[in-house]
Amino acid sequence: MKPLPLAVHTAAQVRALDRHAIDDLHIPSYTLMTQAGEAAAVALRSCWPSKQRIAVICGPGNNGGDGYVLARLAQAMRIDVTVVSLSDPTRLGGDAKRAHDDFVAAGGAVQAWSDGCLDKAEVIVDAIFGTGLSRDLDAVMIERINTINECGVPILSLDIPSGLDADTGKVWGAAIVAERTLSFIGLKLGFYLGEGPNHTGIVLFDDLDLPAGASEFVPPSALRIDEDFVAQLLPRRRRTSHKGEQGSVLVIGGGLGMAGAARMAGEAALRAGAGLVTVATCPENVASITASRPELMCRGVESASDLTAMIERADVLAIGPGLGQSDWSRALLDVALASDKPTIIDADALNLLAHAPCSNSKWILTPHPGEAGRLLGISTAEVQSNRLQSAREIAKKFGGTVVLKGAGTLVVTGDSLPYICDQGNPGMASPGMGDVLTGVITGIAAQTADLPGAARAGVLVHAMAGDMAARRGERGLLATDLFGYLPTCVNPAQRF
């Protein structure tokens, strides 16, 4: 398989790329379909080399045509192929009809859906619906997709899991839950939004041998964050560098009984490479934070006026982890925001901001979906139903850079292209992960003075560390488990 591109497209943009290949580059459409089938055959053999019985479920359009090409090639590879058509093959048209006829001419047989038609399959290929689906499926199709999902064998989806909206990740009644999704020509936005991450499995890619630069004909809708960016933002340090050159961070948080959140954010900033990290917290927390991580400087804060000198010495602020929503919390937030220092805002600071909205170009907001809903005055479900639009609305309302956390974390700055993180795992849905992310972003911001860049790099570094920590298993993953892996992730020049 080919490396995943950085560009992520809508369904309409992928169709435009397809038309560009056919109309402007003069590549016959059936050649593209044949190349899609060939790429699927390669994916099938590389992912499941020992499987000898496959079932290809073909729909009524070109996605079904890709399936017929794959079935013909698999049959030539002496794989036992069962082809099940979910539509009347005599009503096929264009390239899909040609692919069907070529399969039959090569000795292939097509059967209609029936009870038990998938019983012998060791792998199922989903070639039912492509990226054009934009309506609810009928009850019969929903039942069949559910039956496919319940077969207990791996599923390879061609281009997109059938039933998933290519733009929003919405499920149109039911959608295939694939173990692998082989995307053609361009990655689809819906892979990373809504329910997409629950259905795509591991995403593979093939550009169908389009000429280099062809994808630039249509600008993307988003970009994936990749490790090369982290390497560019965080190059190898000079031998003579010292901690004073790596930035000074002030973490403000940890109300009474909530020392852990501020302590984790502070340590994460250190692990991300910040030169100096001070935690400003309620006096009762100082002893426990200092004892558990002596590399952190810790100061008790009785009132907002105690913060002034600490803020002046800091290059970047982080406020919110364990802050609470008391009068003390509100006063500390007001002083921090009045400083005009670059600031990362998380947790309770976001909830306080929701009650008294204001705008600032020099901050990063890091809401989870519930906090995003409070910032916008909508429900969590509404945020999740259109995550990209929600992130854009927060950026428009509050300014700066927005990190909307969750599966497929989004990073949005003004009118710039949004960024998507496609790493991370479900084990990271555990207490304190957001505090660690805040610390990582703040630590990188202190070293680079690039807030949007720090947000992007921090999100990816945090996700990569989470994936490394989860190699022992996702369930039971703790936020502090990431600390041992963060230095590896923020030193890419030494890793590669």
XYZ file of C-alpha atoms in Angstrom:
496
model
C 0.000 0.000 0.000
C 1.022 3.597 -0.550
C 1.657 6.104 2.255
C -1.367 8.028 3.447
C -1.451 11.553 2.006
C -1.760 14.555 4.286
C -4.735 15.949 2.354
C -8.272 14.996 3.388
C -11.179 15.641 1.012
C -14.941 15.787 0.860
C -16.825 13.419 -1.424
C -17.358 16.207 -3.960
C -13.645 16.980 -3.997
C -12.766 13.326 -4.599
C -15.285 13.225 -7.453
C -13.650 16.339 -8.897
C -10.263 14.614 -8.725
C -11.777 11.605 -10.458
C -13.209 13.803 -13.242
C -9.860 15.605 -13.560
C -8.151 12.254 -14.114
C -10.691 11.229 -16.747
C -11.357 14.518 -18.557
C -8.032 16.347 -18.277
C -5.483 13.566 -17.867
C -7.351 11.310 -20.301
C -7.236 8.228 -18.101
C -10.136 5.922 -19.081
C -12.596 5.485 -16.241
C -12.468 1.711 -16.567
C -8.691 1.879 -16.152
C -9.222 3.622 -12.819
C -11.738 0.955 -11.802
C -9.326 -1.794 -12.785
C -6.541 -0.168 -10.786
C -8.869 0.066 -7.783
C -9.585 -3.650 -8.049
C -5.880 -4.414 -8.381
C -5.089 -2.326 -5.302
C -7.828 -4.167 -3.407
C -6.330 -7.522 -4.436
C -2.931 -6.417 -3.105
C -4.521 -5.276 0.165
C -6.386 -8.567 0.492
C -3.234 -10.660 0.086
C -1.043 -8.444 2.289
C -3.544 -8.160 5.147
C -4.853 -11.742 5.148
C -2.300 -13.874 3.295
C -3.571 -17.188 4.639
C -7.261 -16.684 3.869
C -8.524 -18.695 0.903
C -12.282 -18.041 0.921
C -13.656 -14.544 0.411
C -17.102 -13.125 -0.165
C -17.443 -9.936 -2.210
C -20.694 -8.037 -1.629
C -21.396 -5.825 -4.638
C -23.785 -2.904 -4.803
C -25.463 -1.199 -7.761
C -22.831 1.394 -8.666
C -19.146 1.849 -9.338
C -18.226 0.668 -5.860
C -19.788 -2.633 -6.854
C -17.763 -2.454 -10.073
C -14.570 -2.276 -7.996
C -15.779 -5.394 -6.232
C -16.328 -7.296 -9.483
C -12.803 -6.427 -10.641
C -11.387 -7.646 -7.330
C -13.430 -10.857 -7.558
C -12.064 -11.574 -11.040
C -8.486 -10.996 -9.923
C -8.919 -13.039 -6.743
C -10.364 -15.892 -8.745
C -7.299 -15.794 -11.015
C -5.183 -16.047 -7.849
C -6.991 -19.332 -7.082
C -8.896 -17.855 -4.164
C -12.353 -19.307 -3.568
C -14.611 -16.328 -4.354
C -18.308 -15.919 -3.596
C -19.851 -12.845 -5.202
C -23.152 -11.651 -3.800
C -25.016 -8.908 -5.654
C -27.409 -6.723 -3.688
C -29.017 -5.432 -6.876
C -30.160 -6.858 -10.187
C -26.947 -7.215 -12.262
C -28.928 -6.768 -15.469
C -29.625 -3.179 -14.409
C -25.967 -2.255 -14.031
C -24.591 0.382 -16.369
C -21.295 1.865 -17.497
C -18.070 0.626 -15.965
C -19.868 -1.402 -13.285
C -21.630 -3.442 -15.990
C -18.358 -3.954 -17.835
C -16.639 -5.136 -14.636
C -19.517 -7.538 -13.941
C -19.445 -8.905 -17.480
C -15.664 -9.355 -17.380
C -15.996 -11.320 -14.146
C -18.684 -13.584 -15.603
C -16.705 -14.026 -18.838
C -13.754 -15.199 -16.749
C -15.910 -17.976 -15.313
C -17.242 -16.157 -12.265
C -20.726 -16.676 -10.864
C -22.898 -14.067 -9.171
C -25.607 -14.940 -6.669
C -28.314 -12.961 -4.958
C -28.346 -12.408 -1.217
C -29.637 -15.394 0.694
C -29.507 -16.837 4.181
C -26.126 -18.421 4.749
C -24.485 -16.865 1.671
C -21.582 -15.676 3.838
C -21.172 -18.764 5.989
C -17.962 -19.998 4.353
C -16.242 -16.630 4.020
C -12.983 -16.031 5.839
C -12.862 -12.399 4.670
C -15.742 -10.240 3.451
C -15.169 -7.445 0.931
C -17.612 -4.557 1.214
C -18.238 -3.086 -2.254
C -21.822 -1.992 -1.660
C -21.966 1.818 -1.538
C -19.319 4.412 -2.331
C -18.925 8.021 -1.289
C -22.140 9.230 -2.902
C -24.503 7.823 -0.268
C -26.474 10.647 1.378
C -29.769 9.121 2.478
C -31.049 6.710 5.089
C -30.894 3.062 4.093
C -34.073 1.042 3.923
C -34.867 -1.659 6.475
C -33.732 -4.495 4.195
C -30.312 -2.956 3.596
C -29.877 -2.132 7.280
C -30.615 -5.770 8.145
C -28.086 -7.012 5.576
C -25.336 -4.677 6.750
C -25.964 -5.756 10.330
C -25.754 -9.394 9.223
C -22.402 -8.728 7.526
C -21.074 -7.045 10.656
C -22.147 -10.009 12.790
C -20.346 -12.637 10.709
C -17.292 -12.539 12.937
C -14.759 -12.357 10.088
C -12.588 -9.411 8.990
C -14.120 -6.961 6.522
C -12.274 -4.980 3.848
C -14.253 -1.932 2.728
C -13.490 -0.503 -0.697
C -13.171 3.291 -0.671
C -15.461 3.779 2.355
C -17.435 1.564 4.755
C -20.886 1.279 3.196
C -23.487 3.303 5.051
C -21.012 5.923 6.309
C -21.328 9.516 5.123
C -18.091 10.507 3.389
C -18.248 14.119 4.613
C -19.586 13.977 8.172
C -19.055 10.432 9.410
C -22.794 10.087 9.944
C -24.209 6.566 9.822
C -27.189 6.311 7.463
C -29.118 3.785 9.527
C -26.328 1.198 9.573
C -22.738 1.049 8.348
C -20.122 -1.609 7.816
C -17.607 -1.974 10.630
C -14.431 -2.638 8.660
C -11.117 -4.001 9.873
C -9.454 -2.244 6.924
C -10.701 0.504 4.629
C -8.903 0.971 1.305
C -9.451 4.556 0.185
C -8.994 5.473 -3.473
C -7.652 8.772 -4.905
C -8.211 10.798 -1.710
C -8.840 10.306 1.989
C -12.409 11.089 3.015
C -13.276 13.632 5.702
C -15.901 11.286 7.153
C -13.205 8.795 8.155
C -12.232 11.139 10.975
C -15.515 12.791 11.979
C -18.666 11.594 13.716
C -18.889 7.812 13.815
C -16.203 7.407 11.162
C -13.422 6.202 13.501
C -15.728 3.419 14.738
C -16.209 2.029 11.220
C -13.049 2.496 9.144
C -10.605 0.343 11.081
C -7.087 0.822 9.710
C -7.165 3.144 6.701
C -5.131 2.135 3.655
C -4.664 4.260 0.551
C -4.054 3.964 -3.169
C -3.905 6.923 -5.564
C -4.664 4.658 -8.584
C -1.364 5.741 -10.110
C -2.494 9.290 -10.823
C 0.433 11.469 -11.928
C 2.366 13.296 -9.231
C 0.682 16.584 -8.455
C -2.752 15.536 -9.733
C -4.203 15.775 -6.226
C -3.253 19.465 -6.100
C -5.890 20.161 -8.753
C -8.525 20.195 -5.987
C -7.588 21.851 -2.669
C -8.334 19.652 0.375
C -10.792 20.348 3.170
C -8.379 19.402 5.946
C -4.871 18.093 6.555
C -3.597 15.271 8.718
C -0.954 16.160 11.296
C 2.182 14.160 10.580
C 5.429 13.418 12.391
C 7.491 15.428 9.906
C 5.836 18.576 11.217
C 6.900 17.745 14.762
C 10.467 17.226 13.541
C 10.419 20.627 11.827
C 8.997 22.404 14.856
C 11.258 20.652 17.371
C 14.692 20.212 15.756
C 17.650 18.721 17.574
C 18.969 21.114 20.208
C 22.347 22.814 19.993
C 24.997 21.267 22.231
C 25.349 24.569 24.099
C 21.644 25.134 24.748
C 20.491 25.661 28.339
C 17.165 25.539 30.162
C 16.700 29.283 29.975
C 16.398 28.978 26.202
C 13.623 26.386 26.380
C 10.935 28.631 27.763
C 9.278 29.213 31.119
C 5.801 27.802 31.803
C 3.342 28.756 34.523
C 0.557 26.260 35.194
C -2.332 27.792 37.120
C -4.741 25.306 38.659
C -5.266 22.754 41.349
C -7.977 24.007 43.626
C -8.429 22.413 47.028
C -8.384 18.629 46.664
C -7.449 18.769 42.973
C -3.671 18.861 43.069
C -3.302 15.956 40.637
C -4.557 17.805 37.562
C -2.137 20.718 37.922
C 0.725 18.389 38.825
C 0.149 16.254 35.690
C -0.027 19.325 33.450
C 3.204 20.618 34.967
C 5.082 17.357 34.547
C 3.793 17.013 30.967
C 5.210 20.450 30.154
C 8.588 19.321 31.497
C 8.421 16.032 29.591
C 7.642 18.014 26.433
C 10.877 19.940 26.897
C 10.024 23.203 28.663
C 13.020 24.647 30.494
C 11.260 25.864 33.643
C 7.805 24.948 34.936
C 6.082 26.532 37.914
C 2.736 25.399 39.279
C 0.587 28.052 40.944
C -1.981 26.300 43.114
C -3.802 26.594 46.408
C -1.359 26.466 49.350
C -2.635 23.105 50.612
C -1.377 21.387 47.413
C 2.204 22.622 47.459
C 3.710 19.881 49.627
C 2.173 16.986 47.698
C 3.134 18.356 44.278
C 6.699 19.134 45.309
C 7.147 15.757 46.986
C 5.871 13.785 43.997
C 7.759 15.739 41.311
C 10.607 17.797 42.761
C 11.610 19.129 39.319
C 8.477 21.296 39.421
C 8.568 24.630 41.202
C 5.357 25.073 43.153
C 3.888 28.207 44.695
C 0.856 28.600 46.910
C -1.606 31.228 45.752
C -3.969 32.755 48.304
C -5.304 35.478 46.018
C -5.031 36.655 42.453
C -2.479 39.299 43.399
C -0.026 36.510 44.270
C 0.118 35.608 40.572
C 1.428 38.886 39.201
C 5.152 38.303 39.622
C 4.918 34.682 38.469
C 3.058 35.690 35.307
C 5.668 38.331 34.498
C 8.427 35.710 34.603
C 6.576 33.171 32.449
C 6.664 32.907 28.674
C 3.486 30.829 28.400
C 0.583 30.201 30.755
C -1.650 27.185 31.155
C -4.792 27.623 33.195
C -7.640 25.309 34.043
C -6.481 21.857 35.187
C -8.189 21.286 38.541
C -8.923 25.016 38.811
C -12.514 24.695 39.987
C -15.185 27.332 39.492
C -15.045 29.241 42.755
C -14.493 32.965 43.264
C -10.784 32.130 43.736
C -10.784 30.351 40.373
C -12.514 33.223 38.602
C -10.094 35.761 40.061
C -7.059 33.769 38.932
C -8.463 33.430 35.419
C -9.161 37.161 35.193
C -5.572 38.018 36.146
C -4.151 35.477 33.708
C -6.247 36.747 30.797
C -5.360 40.359 31.597
C -1.665 39.581 31.197
C -1.704 39.238 27.406
C 0.697 36.275 27.718
C 0.186 33.331 25.346
C -2.204 31.065 27.228
C -3.531 27.525 26.946
C -7.016 27.275 28.442
C -8.516 23.970 29.537
C -11.026 22.325 31.848
C -12.637 24.621 34.436
C -11.146 27.719 32.829
C -13.184 26.869 29.718
C -16.336 26.515 31.795
C -15.687 29.900 33.372
C -15.016 31.372 29.927
C -18.358 30.029 28.712
C -20.095 32.200 31.330
C -18.183 35.338 30.312
C -17.145 34.984 26.652
C -14.351 37.081 25.207
C -11.971 36.821 22.275
C -8.194 36.611 22.110
C -5.782 35.754 19.309
C -3.045 34.612 21.705
C -4.644 31.591 23.284
C -5.356 27.942 22.626
C -8.675 26.535 23.809
C -8.717 22.768 24.383
C -12.329 21.686 24.976
C -13.694 18.176 25.023
C -17.148 17.876 23.382
C -19.018 18.727 26.596
C -16.967 21.867 27.178
C -17.317 22.769 23.501
C -21.079 22.550 23.884
C -20.994 24.913 26.836
C -18.844 27.393 24.915
C -21.366 27.380 22.059
C -24.533 27.001 24.120
C -25.469 23.710 22.440
C -25.588 20.069 23.482
C -22.706 17.625 23.410
C -24.636 15.580 20.853
C -24.894 18.605 18.574
C -21.147 19.161 18.819
C -20.443 15.545 17.955
C -22.861 15.540 15.034
C -20.747 18.195 13.292
C -17.385 18.392 15.022
C -15.648 20.396 12.329
C -18.330 23.058 12.208
C -18.359 23.238 16.016
C -14.600 23.780 16.159
C -14.873 26.493 13.534
C -17.665 28.233 15.438
C -15.611 28.231 18.649
C -12.631 29.696 16.789
C -14.859 32.356 15.249
C -16.456 33.265 18.582
C -13.384 33.154 20.825
C -10.425 33.613 18.462
C -7.049 31.924 18.704
C -6.609 28.210 18.086
C -9.139 25.569 19.059
C -8.296 21.960 19.876
C -11.529 19.950 19.871
C -10.586 16.749 21.651
C -11.913 13.283 20.954
C -11.451 10.583 18.336
C -10.004 12.492 15.393
C -8.960 15.534 17.435
C -9.335 18.726 15.390
C -7.072 21.780 15.438
C -8.623 24.927 13.958
C -7.104 28.395 13.659
C -9.177 31.139 12.034
C -9.867 30.542 8.362
C -6.844 28.282 7.869
C -7.287 24.671 6.856
C -8.226 22.532 9.845
C -5.893 19.785 11.003
C -6.897 16.268 12.023
C -5.052 13.861 14.299
C -5.621 10.277 13.190
C -3.562 8.708 15.979
C -4.540 7.934 19.562
C -6.728 5.169 20.967
C -9.845 4.558 23.103
C -7.726 3.810 26.163
C -6.977 7.526 26.295
C -10.553 8.200 27.384
C -9.429 8.228 31.015
C -9.043 10.826 33.784
C -6.196 13.283 33.446
C -5.482 12.785 29.738
C -6.659 16.317 29.001
C -4.397 17.718 31.719
C -1.422 15.947 30.165
C -2.362 17.286 26.720
C -2.533 20.818 28.109
C 0.931 20.430 29.570
C 2.386 19.027 26.367
C 0.989 21.844 24.234
C 2.173 24.445 26.740
C 5.663 22.948 26.936
C 6.002 22.989 23.148
C 4.616 26.524 22.933
C 7.230 27.700 25.442
C 10.017 26.359 23.214
C 8.676 27.558 19.867
C 6.544 30.684 20.402
C 4.239 29.221 17.735
C 0.789 28.697 19.238
C -0.976 27.082 16.249
C 2.087 24.932 15.616
C 2.330 23.951 19.276
C -1.322 22.921 19.251
C -0.817 20.688 16.223
C 2.443 19.178 17.444
C 1.156 18.758 20.983
C -1.937 16.909 19.862
C 0.101 14.491 17.759
C 2.814 13.968 20.377
C 0.165 13.244 23.013
C -1.600 10.767 20.718
C 1.652 9.031 19.756
C 2.653 8.654 23.397
C -0.797 7.248 24.132
C -0.428 4.683 21.375
C 2.990 3.656 22.669
C 1.661 3.299 26.201
C -1.326 1.287 24.945
C 0.840 -1.457 23.481
C 0.299 -3.274 26.778
C -3.446 -2.825 26.312
C -5.896 0.047 25.972
C -8.195 -0.778 28.868
C -6.733 0.489 32.125
C -4.420 3.072 30.520
C -3.553 5.921 32.895
C -2.670 9.474 31.954
C 0.632 9.222 33.812
C 1.548 6.180 31.700
C 2.300 8.622 28.873
C 5.127 10.337 30.742
C 7.680 7.665 29.912
C 7.000 8.021 26.180
C 6.697 11.788 25.755
C 10.476 12.421 25.476
C 10.667 9.900 22.636
C 7.879 11.689 20.781
C 9.268 15.231 21.189
C 12.709 14.186 19.945
C 11.856 12.973 16.432
C 15.267 13.985 15.057
C 16.866 11.464 17.427
C 14.300 8.771 16.690
C 14.613 8.641 12.906
